[in-house]
Amino acid sequence: MEKPSTLLVHFDKGSAAMAGEIKADLEGSDVAAKVDAMKRAVMLLLNGETLPTLFITVVRYVLPSEDHTIQKLLLLYLEIIDKRDAAGRGLPEMILICQNLRNNLHHPNEYIRGVTLRFLCRLSEPEVLEPLVPSILENLDHRHHFIRRHALSAISSIYRLPHGDQLVPDAPELVERALASEQDASARRNAFLMLCTCAQERAVAYLLSNADRVAEWPDLLQMAAVDLIRKVCRSPNRADKGRYIKIIIALLSSPSTAVVYECAGALVSLSSAPTAVRAAANTYCELLSSQSDNNVKLIVLDRLNELRTSHRDVMVDVVMDVLRALASPNLDVKRKVLDLVLDLLTARNVEEVVLYLKKEVVKTQAGELEKSGEYRQMLVQAIHACAVEYPEVAGSVVHLLMDFLGDTNVAAAVDVVLFVREIIETNPKLRVSMIQRLIDTFYQIRASRVCSCALWILGEYSLSLSEVENAISTIKQCLGDVPFYTVSEEGEATDSAKPAQPVVNSVTVSSRRPVVLADGTYATQSAATEAISTPSVAPGSLSSTLNLRSLILSGDFFLAAVISCTLTKLVLRLEEVQPSMVEVNKACTGALLVMTSILQLGQSSYLPHPIDNDSYDRIVLCVRLLCNTGDDVRKVWLQSCRQSFAKMLAEKQFRETEEMKAKAQISHAQPDDLIDFYHLKSRRGMSQLELEDEVQDDLKAATGGFTKDAYDANRLNRILQLTGFSDPVYAEAYVTVHHYDIVLDVTIINRTKETLQNLCLELATMGDLKLVDRPQNYTLAPESSKQIRANIKVSSTETGVIFGNIVYETSNVMERSVVVLNDIHIDIMDYISPATCADVTFRNMWAEFEWENKVAVNTVIQNEKEFLDHIIKSTNMKCLTPPSALDGECGFLAANLYAKSVFGEDALVNISIEKQFDGKLSGYIRIRSKTQGIALSLGDKITLKQKGGS
Amino acid sequence: MVVLAASIISKSGKALVSRQFVDMSRIRIEGLLAAFPKLVGTGKQHTYVETENVRYVYQPIEGLYLLLITNKQSNILEDLDTLRLLSKLVPEYSPSLDEEGVCKTAFELIFAFDEAICLGNKENVTVQQVKQYCEMESHEEKAHKLMMQSKINETRDVMKKKASELDKMKMERGKLDKGGYSAISGPRVVEKAFGDMSITGSGFGSGSGLGGLSMDMDSFASKPKGRPSAAATAPGKGLGMKLGKTQKTNQFLESLKAEGEVILEDVQPSSVQSRVSPLPPSDPVTVTIEEKLNVTVKRDGGVNNFDVQGTLALQVLNDTDGFIQLQIENQDVPGLSFKTHPNINKDLFNSQQVVGAKDPNRPFPSGQNETPLVKWRIHGMDESSLPLSVNCWPSVSGNETYVNIEYEAAEMFDLHNVVISIPLPALREAPSVRQIDGEWRYDSRNSVLEWSILLIDQSNRSGSMEFVVPPADPSTFFPISIGFSASSTFSDLKVTGIRPLKDGNPPKYSQRARLVTANYQVV
């Protein structure tokens, strides 16, 4: 077991040479210098020096000091020195300090006594403690509470030592007596805790005999009581659970919120009865609304979330209380609340929830909150989710939401329009009113992405004559008068274009950066698409109604193509519903006029960029179609679009249900699980209690108590030979990589017939690695071996190299001999693990991260898919691109990979490959990360592994 | 609800100060602290981060983070309270809130953290209270000091009075006869006075008690003591004080022994004892007779304290041999008094000098342990009975101090493994020994010169040594401690025979007698 560390102090100026200075200062009589020297000594010790000679100096000169600070520092010093020898026996000289500690325990200064007692809590050497026990016990009756407090905790920790019950055999009785007469809150707590851990039945007796007064106890003691109750009730088949629950209920009205919080937790673990759970849930909800601290809110929400997974039926009732927490200004809290609530929806409460959300949406309009846009987006998404699950509520909200189509927050507006699109497809009843509404509010839409989506909806779902006509006229209105551009305007236009020029130029410059598209294709963006994603505000805001016109004039030809398609679609539909051919032809020519105007604009010199080829082709196609219609074409345009959209929705739904199923699968019972029979006595409470054991485990996990020793066969694979067989010293290392540290177990064998003295394993590191301990010197007998353990701290994901040498002396050669070791390379793969993230975040990170490493593909693998799999396997990353997008043989492949390191760093990889005519693959793998380390090391790794084939 | 650690780290991730409240390895805590800056996001409105195993609750303070590491089940409300308290404490103790300032006041911060969190549990304290705790101002201590001071003054007065009385007495005696008698009887009066005092002033011996623990320690522990010991304040008439002090030490020893402290026996690093450590006995019954010498001799002659404590211990290997009685005999020495184990038949012992159990059906305990049966004490012996006397004559000449030491051994005993340890002033190198009977060794760590003579018998009843050191005060060469062992004892107690209580032959027995020094000093 490694020595526990009790304090850390940053200190980088230390050297072993200071020891002499410290010694001199300690021997002097100047108190200030002594204090300083003690501090330096402690810091040196913390830095890994051993300073073995210092102990006797300390005993001689520091022990008798009267100064309080020196005494306290002395205790710190004693705390951190090695009190045991290599074999684990207590060092004999520790007895020397005994007398001093004893004196301190009788010191007239109560604080000296107190700190000494506190120090004893951290001491685990029975040899030292034993003679002190009578003095500690004497302190139990001291009149100063400071001393009693610490005496109680000292007794508690001594009693808990192995064989501690022999040191203080009557500790529980003593403590119980002390508890009965104690007044000080903290001392009572310590006494009670001692009984809880060492003599539970006494603690229980005390608790039960004071059950009526528990509510008046100080909060510290109440906390301890709750803790005890949790612990007691962990043992199965407690018939007297009721009594404890009664106490808990009493404590629920405690003025201390901490106690209340703890009680709620205990209540859930005590019983799975709906009443208890409901009480707990209500308590949490109260805390949620009464506490203003965001941390508390978030953690309480976590607790509620846990309750949701185990007791959903109860939680459903408190949904409205949870929703009230939306009043918090913190977005994280709001997000969590919404997530929680969405999981608790039932047919019964959905109306209420949606109503509340609607109110919140309205509030965001009025309030001048900073993040109202983002919040609105969250609300819209939440409502969207509600409506998908319970379509009947869609009608009540969709109209409200459609007001936000013209929202300045593009993301929110996009969400709204996507919501509308989905609802209009799934809820045919709402179609008429929604289309009407959309036509009415269309002119408010500012963002081109929202526009194009809204146009698609108009084109697709305007069915009746009046709708189609209205839609056409709305679009035309928004476009304004054609032509967009006349020769006469040229003069002014060039003028007005001039100031616009630099702006657009800057867009092109910034857009030179390659961008990964949603499907994983890796494209160099053109200015036009850039304009789509960034709402062009400058020219658009000039005219309020002519939103389409201003967007087109700003050079958004993609939108122009969408307009053309929509018009085409509407005209085709008009042909079906309009009996009068005259009207149809009129509309048709109107549409054609618009399209040609756009084309004309696109080819003029008015705009800095001419129309892009894609949009041009598309518009020309539309023109051709309108001039020359046919049934096939009509079918394609009027039906297939809708069908494929429906198919997409269906697939989305299917995927969601698949995911749900996959999730449900996890929670299925294991084959060897016990089965609860509903009609028999429920064991559910008990299994909950088993969960409680995790509380203990939790602490252990937190302190790093769980380090599983996997002595499997793989272990041998990780042995590295560090020196040659013919070297005088043979060394090999076994490397274990934990989360934040690397442990090298080095076996050193003396191959000579001489004793090697002062043998030292000196290690140095490259990369973000740091040695924890200083190397020690050893003496190695002829042909004997030694195990040395070295800890290395890792602080970021990076390929690290550990190198070093073994230095030793022999008796006949005067100077030290050196054996250089092989380098140890730490593999980055040990640190990254596959992870997932949303497309949007991936792209945001991609744009944000500074380090890119571009690796040209060079491989013998002929198949794109196979190559991708190979890379995924060798880099331990996850492919974010859905498998459906990777299906089929087309000679191209683009995919995004993602992984996260244990330090929370993100690693992004994009693979874009193409099959050449000769069957070889070519392309690039790009790695991006926030830090250079990952980008470089991952790149090296890929370069090394990509060849494949072998 | 446990706080694992309270730490302050810089924004760049350097752990400046950290105090752990539960056992965790260094690598673990360093790892946790190193991971924290990476986990902390920017622009968040909450100040906690959870990882798989722990929760960090933090608060930025200028360029630093104040950080609590807790387990995930920890009560967040309590932890926030604690954090709030700590965040108030940090500026109190570290005036400049940057890396350097915190490093400078690291220990003060650790002390303050200790007051705010007790073994990972929250304490209900205020900033004011923590400050008070850390200042450690205690009325009781002040009162105690005052009391001590007045007591010392008082004693000094008494001492002066006694001393003048003594002088007067001496003068009167001198007129009557010129015997060395007064040298012994004089201090005894004083001794009594000090015995009284040391009982009332219980805290007085706290510093000097160390000397009682080990002889080795005593030689240097008495030197650096800043305590205004009475001996230092009144060097001329300090004999009485000195006496009182050793007396006190012994009393302390006694009282510790009475409390059943075994530890004291272990501590005595008496080199003599360890060298003659007996082989495990092979006879079924072994009787060990041991006498311990507690002697303090004044450097100018005269005995401060001369006390012999003896034990007769019995070791019986087998249960069956436990039903025995021991016939003992001893020389009649004045001042010898016996004490028997409560289970020993006292009448039998007093009348016939037979050691036997009160209850004849109960055997003596058997096993590897020795059972002390009889203890005795000889006190009030005079200087002439001293087995070994040492004279030390430091003399300063020019830049050097010549120290001449001679010993003289009494005829009664042959002394084994004699070690005479002379404390020296702190030297850079070993003193140069000009002449020596025996061997010497210099222990530079404790700056003690050890003069060892393997055996003192008829051939070398006296011997001397001379060494040279840089100039030093003559008093630095005292107290000289002496260790030796001998195979005969003062009381000359012997077991003359073993009688079995039951039928059968008396078991074979062996007896071993020895005299060792417990505390033999020239002061």
Tab-separated table of N, CA and C in Angstrom, chain A residues 390-473:
chain	number	residue	atom	x	y	z
A	390	TYR	N	-46.769	13.409	-28.456
A	390	TYR	CA	-48.222	13.551	-28.282
A	390	TYR	C	-48.735	14.534	-29.313
A	391	PRO	N	-49.026	14.049	-30.521
A	391	PRO	CA	-49.339	14.966	-31.628
A	391	PRO	C	-50.528	15.861	-31.324
A	392	GLU	N	-51.399	15.436	-30.410
A	392	GLU	CA	-52.619	16.223	-30.185
A	392	GLU	C	-52.322	17.612	-29.633
A	393	VAL	N	-51.145	17.753	-28.995
A	393	VAL	CA	-50.868	19.076	-28.429
A	393	VAL	C	-50.284	20.026	-29.475
A	394	ALA	N	-49.892	19.472	-30.613
A	394	ALA	CA	-49.186	20.298	-31.597
A	394	ALA	C	-50.020	21.512	-31.984
A	395	GLY	N	-51.331	21.272	-32.164
A	395	GLY	CA	-52.189	22.334	-32.643
A	395	GLY	C	-52.159	23.561	-31.756
A	396	SER	N	-52.050	23.309	-30.458
A	396	SER	CA	-52.148	24.445	-29.545
A	396	SER	C	-50.878	25.290	-29.543
A	397	VAL	N	-49.795	24.722	-30.010
A	397	VAL	CA	-48.551	25.484	-29.915
A	397	VAL	C	-48.020	25.953	-31.253
A	398	VAL	N	-48.391	25.234	-32.291
A	398	VAL	CA	-47.692	25.482	-33.544
A	398	VAL	C	-47.891	26.913	-34.027
A	399	HIS	N	-49.085	27.430	-33.804
A	399	HIS	CA	-49.337	28.791	-34.283
A	399	HIS	C	-48.514	29.793	-33.515
A	400	LEU	N	-48.431	29.552	-32.241
A	400	LEU	CA	-47.615	30.444	-31.432
A	400	LEU	C	-46.172	30.429	-31.925
A	401	LEU	N	-45.712	29.215	-32.163
A	401	LEU	CA	-44.306	29.088	-32.548
A	401	LEU	C	-44.033	29.732	-33.884
A	402	MET	N	-45.064	29.700	-34.743
A	402	MET	CA	-44.813	30.233	-36.079
A	402	MET	C	-44.538	31.722	-36.038
A	403	ASP	N	-44.888	32.345	-34.935
A	403	ASP	CA	-44.529	33.758	-34.801
A	403	ASP	C	-43.024	33.941	-34.771
A	404	PHE	N	-42.359	32.881	-34.415
A	404	PHE	CA	-40.911	33.014	-34.253
A	404	PHE	C	-40.132	32.705	-35.523
A	405	LEU	N	-40.847	32.503	-36.598
A	405	LEU	CA	-40.129	32.211	-37.848
A	405	LEU	C	-39.213	33.367	-38.207
A	406	GLY	N	-39.663	34.542	-37.858
A	406	GLY	CA	-38.851	35.709	-38.197
A	406	GLY	C	-37.888	36.099	-37.100
A	407	ASP	N	-37.681	35.169	-36.199
A	407	ASP	CA	-36.792	35.435	-35.069
A	407	ASP	C	-35.390	35.819	-35.546
A	408	THR	N	-34.783	36.738	-34.818
A	408	THR	CA	-33.409	37.110	-35.193
A	408	THR	C	-32.423	35.998	-34.847
A	409	ASN	N	-32.785	35.163	-33.907
A	409	ASN	CA	-31.932	34.027	-33.591
A	409	ASN	C	-32.187	32.931	-34.626
A	410	VAL	N	-31.238	32.789	-35.526
A	410	VAL	CA	-31.452	31.900	-36.664
A	410	VAL	C	-31.685	30.465	-36.201
A	411	ALA	N	-30.908	30.060	-35.197
A	411	ALA	CA	-31.020	28.672	-34.767
A	411	ALA	C	-32.428	28.378	-34.291
A	412	ALA	N	-32.989	29.302	-33.501
A	412	ALA	CA	-34.340	29.102	-33.006
A	412	ALA	C	-35.326	29.061	-34.166
A	413	ALA	N	-35.150	29.981	-35.106
A	413	ALA	CA	-36.055	30.029	-36.249
A	413	ALA	C	-35.975	28.748	-37.064
A	414	VAL	N	-34.749	28.244	-37.219
A	414	VAL	CA	-34.595	27.004	-37.980
A	414	VAL	C	-35.324	25.869	-37.263
A	415	ASP	N	-35.157	25.852	-35.933
A	415	ASP	CA	-35.850	24.820	-35.183
A	415	ASP	C	-37.350	24.906	-35.375
A	416	VAL	N	-37.847	26.127	-35.362
A	416	VAL	CA	-39.288	26.307	-35.529
A	416	VAL	C	-39.727	25.790	-36.896
A	417	VAL	N	-38.972	26.143	-37.895
A	417	VAL	CA	-39.415	25.782	-39.242
A	417	VAL	C	-39.333	24.274	-39.452
A	418	LEU	N	-38.323	23.660	-38.828
A	418	LEU	CA	-38.234	22.205	-38.928
A	418	LEU	C	-39.416	21.562	-38.217
A	419	PHE	N	-39.780	22.179	-37.095
A	419	PHE	CA	-40.914	21.688	-36.334
A	419	PHE	C	-42.189	21.774	-37.167
A	420	VAL	N	-42.353	22.930	-37.782
A	420	VAL	CA	-43.537	23.131	-38.618
A	420	VAL	C	-43.577	22.099	-39.732
A	421	ARG	N	-42.436	21.869	-40.335
A	421	ARG	CA	-42.366	20.942	-41.466
A	421	ARG	C	-42.811	19.542	-41.024
A	422	GLU	N	-42.338	19.167	-39.821
A	422	GLU	CA	-42.653	17.829	-39.366
A	422	GLU	C	-44.135	17.704	-39.002
A	423	ILE	N	-44.624	18.754	-38.337
A	423	ILE	CA	-46.020	18.707	-37.880
A	423	ILE	C	-46.962	18.698	-39.079
A	424	ILE	N	-46.627	19.469	-40.065
A	424	ILE	CA	-47.542	19.570	-41.215
A	424	ILE	C	-47.632	18.236	-41.940
A	425	GLU	N	-46.560	17.474	-41.852
A	425	GLU	CA	-46.591	16.165	-42.490
A	425	GLU	C	-47.355	15.162	-41.622
A	426	THR	N	-47.069	15.198	-40.326
A	426	THR	CA	-47.656	14.163	-39.475
A	426	THR	C	-49.061	14.522	-39.029
A	427	ASN	N	-49.408	15.765	-39.076
A	427	ASN	CA	-50.725	16.203	-38.592
A	427	ASN	C	-51.532	16.845	-39.711
A	428	PRO	N	-52.104	16.042	-40.582
A	428	PRO	CA	-52.761	16.619	-41.760
A	428	PRO	C	-53.901	17.572	-41.398
A	429	LYS	N	-54.443	17.372	-40.198
A	429	LYS	CA	-55.583	18.209	-39.826
A	429	LYS	C	-55.179	19.674	-39.702
A	430	LEU	N	-53.945	19.873	-39.294
A	430	LEU	CA	-53.505	21.236	-39.043
A	430	LEU	C	-53.032	21.936	-40.316
A	431	ARG	N	-52.942	21.168	-41.416
A	431	ARG	CA	-52.288	21.686	-42.608
A	431	ARG	C	-52.867	23.023	-43.064
A	432	VAL	N	-54.177	23.081	-43.190
A	432	VAL	CA	-54.795	24.258	-43.785
A	432	VAL	C	-54.441	25.521	-42.999
A	433	SER	N	-54.654	25.406	-41.685
A	433	SER	CA	-54.414	26.615	-40.884
A	433	SER	C	-52.937	26.975	-40.884
A	434	MET	N	-52.112	25.966	-40.904
A	434	MET	CA	-50.679	26.259	-40.854
A	434	MET	C	-50.196	26.928	-42.115
A	435	ILE	N	-50.690	26.430	-43.252
A	435	ILE	CA	-50.280	27.035	-44.515
A	435	ILE	C	-50.725	28.488	-44.545
A	436	GLN	N	-51.951	28.708	-44.084
A	436	GLN	CA	-52.476	30.059	-44.064
A	436	GLN	C	-51.565	30.967	-43.241
A	437	ARG	N	-51.211	30.429	-42.101
A	437	ARG	CA	-50.363	31.172	-41.172
A	437	ARG	C	-48.988	31.453	-41.785
A	438	LEU	N	-48.480	30.424	-42.427
A	438	LEU	CA	-47.144	30.553	-43.017
A	438	LEU	C	-47.146	31.631	-44.092
A	439	ILE	N	-48.227	31.614	-44.901
A	439	ILE	CA	-48.308	32.612	-45.964
A	439	ILE	C	-48.369	34.013	-45.356
A	440	ASP	N	-49.084	34.100	-44.214
A	440	ASP	CA	-49.229	35.401	-43.575
A	440	ASP	C	-47.909	35.909	-42.997
A	441	THR	N	-47.139	34.983	-42.449
A	441	THR	CA	-45.933	35.440	-41.737
A	441	THR	C	-44.674	35.343	-42.585
A	442	PHE	N	-44.841	34.894	-43.838
A	442	PHE	CA	-43.652	34.607	-44.629
A	442	PHE	C	-42.734	35.816	-44.782
A	443	TYR	N	-43.375	36.968	-44.929
A	443	TYR	CA	-42.553	38.156	-45.209
A	443	TYR	C	-41.620	38.501	-44.046
A	444	GLN	N	-41.934	37.942	-42.840
A	444	GLN	CA	-41.090	38.286	-41.686
A	444	GLN	C	-39.784	37.507	-41.666
A	445	ILE	N	-39.750	36.427	-42.430
A	445	ILE	CA	-38.576	35.553	-42.338
A	445	ILE	C	-37.347	36.247	-42.894
A	446	ARG	N	-36.322	36.231	-42.140
A	446	ARG	CA	-35.108	36.940	-42.537
A	446	ARG	C	-33.993	35.989	-42.993
A	447	ALA	N	-33.886	34.879	-42.321
A	447	ALA	CA	-32.734	34.014	-42.586
A	447	ALA	C	-32.974	33.165	-43.828
A	448	SER	N	-31.939	33.012	-44.588
A	448	SER	CA	-32.124	32.326	-45.869
A	448	SER	C	-32.402	30.842	-45.664
A	449	ARG	N	-31.804	30.246	-44.602
A	449	ARG	CA	-32.072	28.826	-44.365
A	449	ARG	C	-33.530	28.598	-44.020
A	450	VAL	N	-34.055	29.520	-43.195
A	450	VAL	CA	-35.457	29.400	-42.816
A	450	VAL	C	-36.326	29.614	-44.038
A	451	CYS	N	-35.955	30.592	-44.848
A	451	CYS	CA	-36.697	30.880	-46.075
A	451	CYS	C	-36.817	29.656	-46.958
A	452	SER	N	-35.663	29.034	-47.168
A	452	SER	CA	-35.696	27.926	-48.127
A	452	SER	C	-36.574	26.798	-47.599
A	453	CYS	N	-36.520	26.590	-46.307
A	453	CYS	CA	-37.339	25.531	-45.738
A	453	CYS	C	-38.826	25.899	-45.824
A	454	ALA	N	-39.103	27.161	-45.514
A	454	ALA	CA	-40.495	27.608	-45.565
A	454	ALA	C	-41.019	27.527	-46.992
A	455	LEU	N	-40.175	27.871	-47.926
A	455	LEU	CA	-40.581	27.787	-49.342
A	455	LEU	C	-40.919	26.357	-49.708
A	456	TRP	N	-40.086	25.455	-49.219
A	456	TRP	CA	-40.341	24.054	-49.538
A	456	TRP	C	-41.701	23.629	-49.001
A	457	ILE	N	-41.992	24.100	-47.761
A	457	ILE	CA	-43.291	23.753	-47.169
A	457	ILE	C	-44.421	24.317	-48.022
A	458	LEU	N	-44.259	25.562	-48.427
A	458	LEU	CA	-45.297	26.190	-49.250
A	458	LEU	C	-45.502	25.401	-50.530
A	459	GLY	N	-44.406	25.074	-51.158
A	459	GLY	CA	-44.499	24.371	-52.428
A	459	GLY	C	-45.117	23.002	-52.266
A	460	GLU	N	-44.839	22.387	-51.144
A	460	GLU	CA	-45.238	21.007	-50.982
A	460	GLU	C	-46.670	20.879	-50.471
A	461	TYR	N	-47.065	21.768	-49.562
A	461	TYR	CA	-48.334	21.549	-48.865
A	461	TYR	C	-49.443	22.525	-49.254
A	462	SER	N	-49.198	23.400	-50.204
A	462	SER	CA	-50.300	24.228	-50.698
A	462	SER	C	-51.073	23.408	-51.707
A	463	LEU	N	-52.271	23.028	-51.315
A	463	LEU	CA	-52.998	22.090	-52.165
A	463	LEU	C	-54.187	22.746	-52.844
A	464	SER	N	-54.950	23.520	-52.095
A	464	SER	CA	-56.186	24.053	-52.691
A	464	SER	C	-55.848	25.240	-53.596
A	465	LEU	N	-56.801	25.602	-54.375
A	465	LEU	CA	-56.591	26.673	-55.341
A	465	LEU	C	-56.174	27.969	-54.672
A	466	SER	N	-56.929	28.300	-53.643
A	466	SER	CA	-56.634	29.587	-53.009
A	466	SER	C	-55.256	29.569	-52.366
A	467	GLU	N	-54.918	28.450	-51.752
A	467	GLU	CA	-53.609	28.352	-51.117
A	467	GLU	C	-52.503	28.547	-52.134
A	468	VAL	N	-52.632	27.837	-53.256
A	468	VAL	CA	-51.574	27.921	-54.257
A	468	VAL	C	-51.456	29.344	-54.769
A	469	GLU	N	-52.600	29.913	-55.032
A	469	GLU	CA	-52.559	31.286	-55.561
A	469	GLU	C	-51.949	32.239	-54.559
A	470	ASN	N	-52.363	32.057	-53.289
A	470	ASN	CA	-51.815	32.925	-52.246
A	470	ASN	C	-50.307	32.747	-52.117
A	471	ALA	N	-49.894	31.505	-52.194
A	471	ALA	CA	-48.469	31.233	-52.042
A	471	ALA	C	-47.690	31.923	-53.143
A	472	ILE	N	-48.191	31.765	-54.394
A	472	ILE	CA	-47.472	32.367	-55.516
A	472	ILE	C	-47.397	33.868	-55.345
A	473	SER	N	-48.529	34.431	-54.946
A	473	SER	CA	-48.524	35.898	-54.847
A	473	SER	C	-47.619	36.354	-53.709
